[in-house]
Amino acid sequence: MVTPDNEELVCRSYYLLVRGKEDRRPSPQYLDIIIRGAIQNNLPVDYVASLKAIVHNGYDGDVQIKVPT
């Protein structure tokens, strides 16, 4: 991605793997990645707090990609 100031940004995108399920809450693993990314990129504290308030789906099975903590 390139900003209007011609700054090139490296971006990562996540998507729902199993479509059609009624429960679309994020997994704990996904939510953790989003929260850590927000903190790492110095996003506003109130935004991080709103992310932390999201209820995850409780999934505790295997994930394809593990990110070190």
GROMACS .gro file of C-alpha atoms in nm:
model
   69
    1MET     CA    1   0.000   0.000   0.000
    2VAL     CA    2   0.121   0.353  -0.075
    3THR     CA    3  -0.003   0.658   0.117
    4PRO     CA    4  -0.091   0.990  -0.049
    5ASP     CA    5   0.258   1.106   0.062
    6ASN     CA    6   0.418   0.819  -0.136
    7GLU     CA    7   0.511   0.633   0.182
    8GLU     CA    8   0.506   0.258   0.120
    9LEU     CA    9   0.340   0.057   0.397
   10VAL     CA   10   0.358  -0.315   0.458
   11CYS     CA   11   0.010  -0.438   0.548
   12ARG     CA   12  -0.137  -0.764   0.668
   13SER     CA   13  -0.495  -0.869   0.613
   14TYR     CA   14  -0.700  -1.131   0.799
   15TYR     CA   15  -1.024  -1.291   0.686
   16LEU     CA   16  -1.286  -1.534   0.813
   17LEU     CA   17  -1.187  -1.888   0.711
   18VAL     CA   18  -1.522  -2.057   0.764
   19ARG     CA   19  -1.797  -1.852   0.608
   20GLY     CA   20  -2.162  -1.904   0.687
   21LYS     CA   21  -2.123  -1.968   1.058
   22GLU     CA   22  -2.354  -1.775   1.288
   23ASP     CA   23  -2.083  -1.704   1.546
   24ARG     CA   24  -1.853  -1.452   1.381
   25ARG     CA   25  -1.675  -1.340   1.696
   26PRO     CA   26  -1.296  -1.340   1.663
   27SER     CA   27  -1.085  -1.619   1.804
   28PRO     CA   28  -0.869  -1.537   2.106
   29GLN     CA   29  -0.560  -1.582   1.887
   30TYR     CA   30  -0.685  -1.337   1.622
   31LEU     CA   31  -0.790  -1.082   1.881
   32ASP     CA   32  -0.452  -1.108   2.053
   33ILE     CA   33  -0.272  -1.033   1.724
   34ILE     CA   34  -0.492  -0.729   1.659
   35ILE     CA   35  -0.444  -0.593   2.012
   36ARG     CA   36  -0.067  -0.645   2.007
   37GLY     CA   37  -0.045  -0.477   1.667
   38ALA     CA   38  -0.245  -0.179   1.791
   39ILE     CA   39  -0.017  -0.143   2.093
   40GLN     CA   40   0.301  -0.191   1.887
   41ASN     CA   41   0.188   0.082   1.647
   42ASN     CA   42   0.098   0.324   1.927
   43LEU     CA   43  -0.270   0.347   1.842
   44PRO     CA   44  -0.480   0.551   2.086
   45VAL     CA   45  -0.529   0.400   2.431
   46ASP     CA   46  -0.908   0.425   2.405
   47TYR     CA   47  -0.901   0.232   2.077
   48VAL     CA   48  -0.687  -0.043   2.234
   49ALA     CA   49  -0.929  -0.054   2.526
   50SER     CA   50  -1.221  -0.098   2.285
   51LEU     CA   51  -1.036  -0.390   2.120
   52LYS     CA   52  -0.974  -0.547   2.460
   53ALA     CA   53  -1.347  -0.523   2.535
   54ILE     CA   54  -1.440  -0.741   2.235
   55VAL     CA   55  -1.567  -1.084   2.342
   56HIS     CA   56  -1.387  -1.365   2.158
   57ASN     CA   57  -1.541  -1.696   2.057
   58GLY     CA   58  -1.345  -1.911   2.304
   59TYR     CA   59  -1.175  -2.121   2.037
   60ASP     CA   60  -0.875  -2.299   2.184
   61GLY     CA   61  -0.789  -2.542   1.906
   62ASP     CA   62  -0.495  -2.539   1.668
   63VAL     CA   63  -0.424  -2.241   1.446
   64GLN     CA   64  -0.228  -2.255   1.122
   65ILE     CA   65   0.006  -1.969   1.210
   66LYS     CA   66   0.142  -1.900   1.554
   67VAL     CA   67   0.294  -1.561   1.632
   68PRO     CA   68   0.556  -1.548   1.906
   69THR     CA   69   0.459  -1.353   2.215
   0.00000   0.00000   0.00000
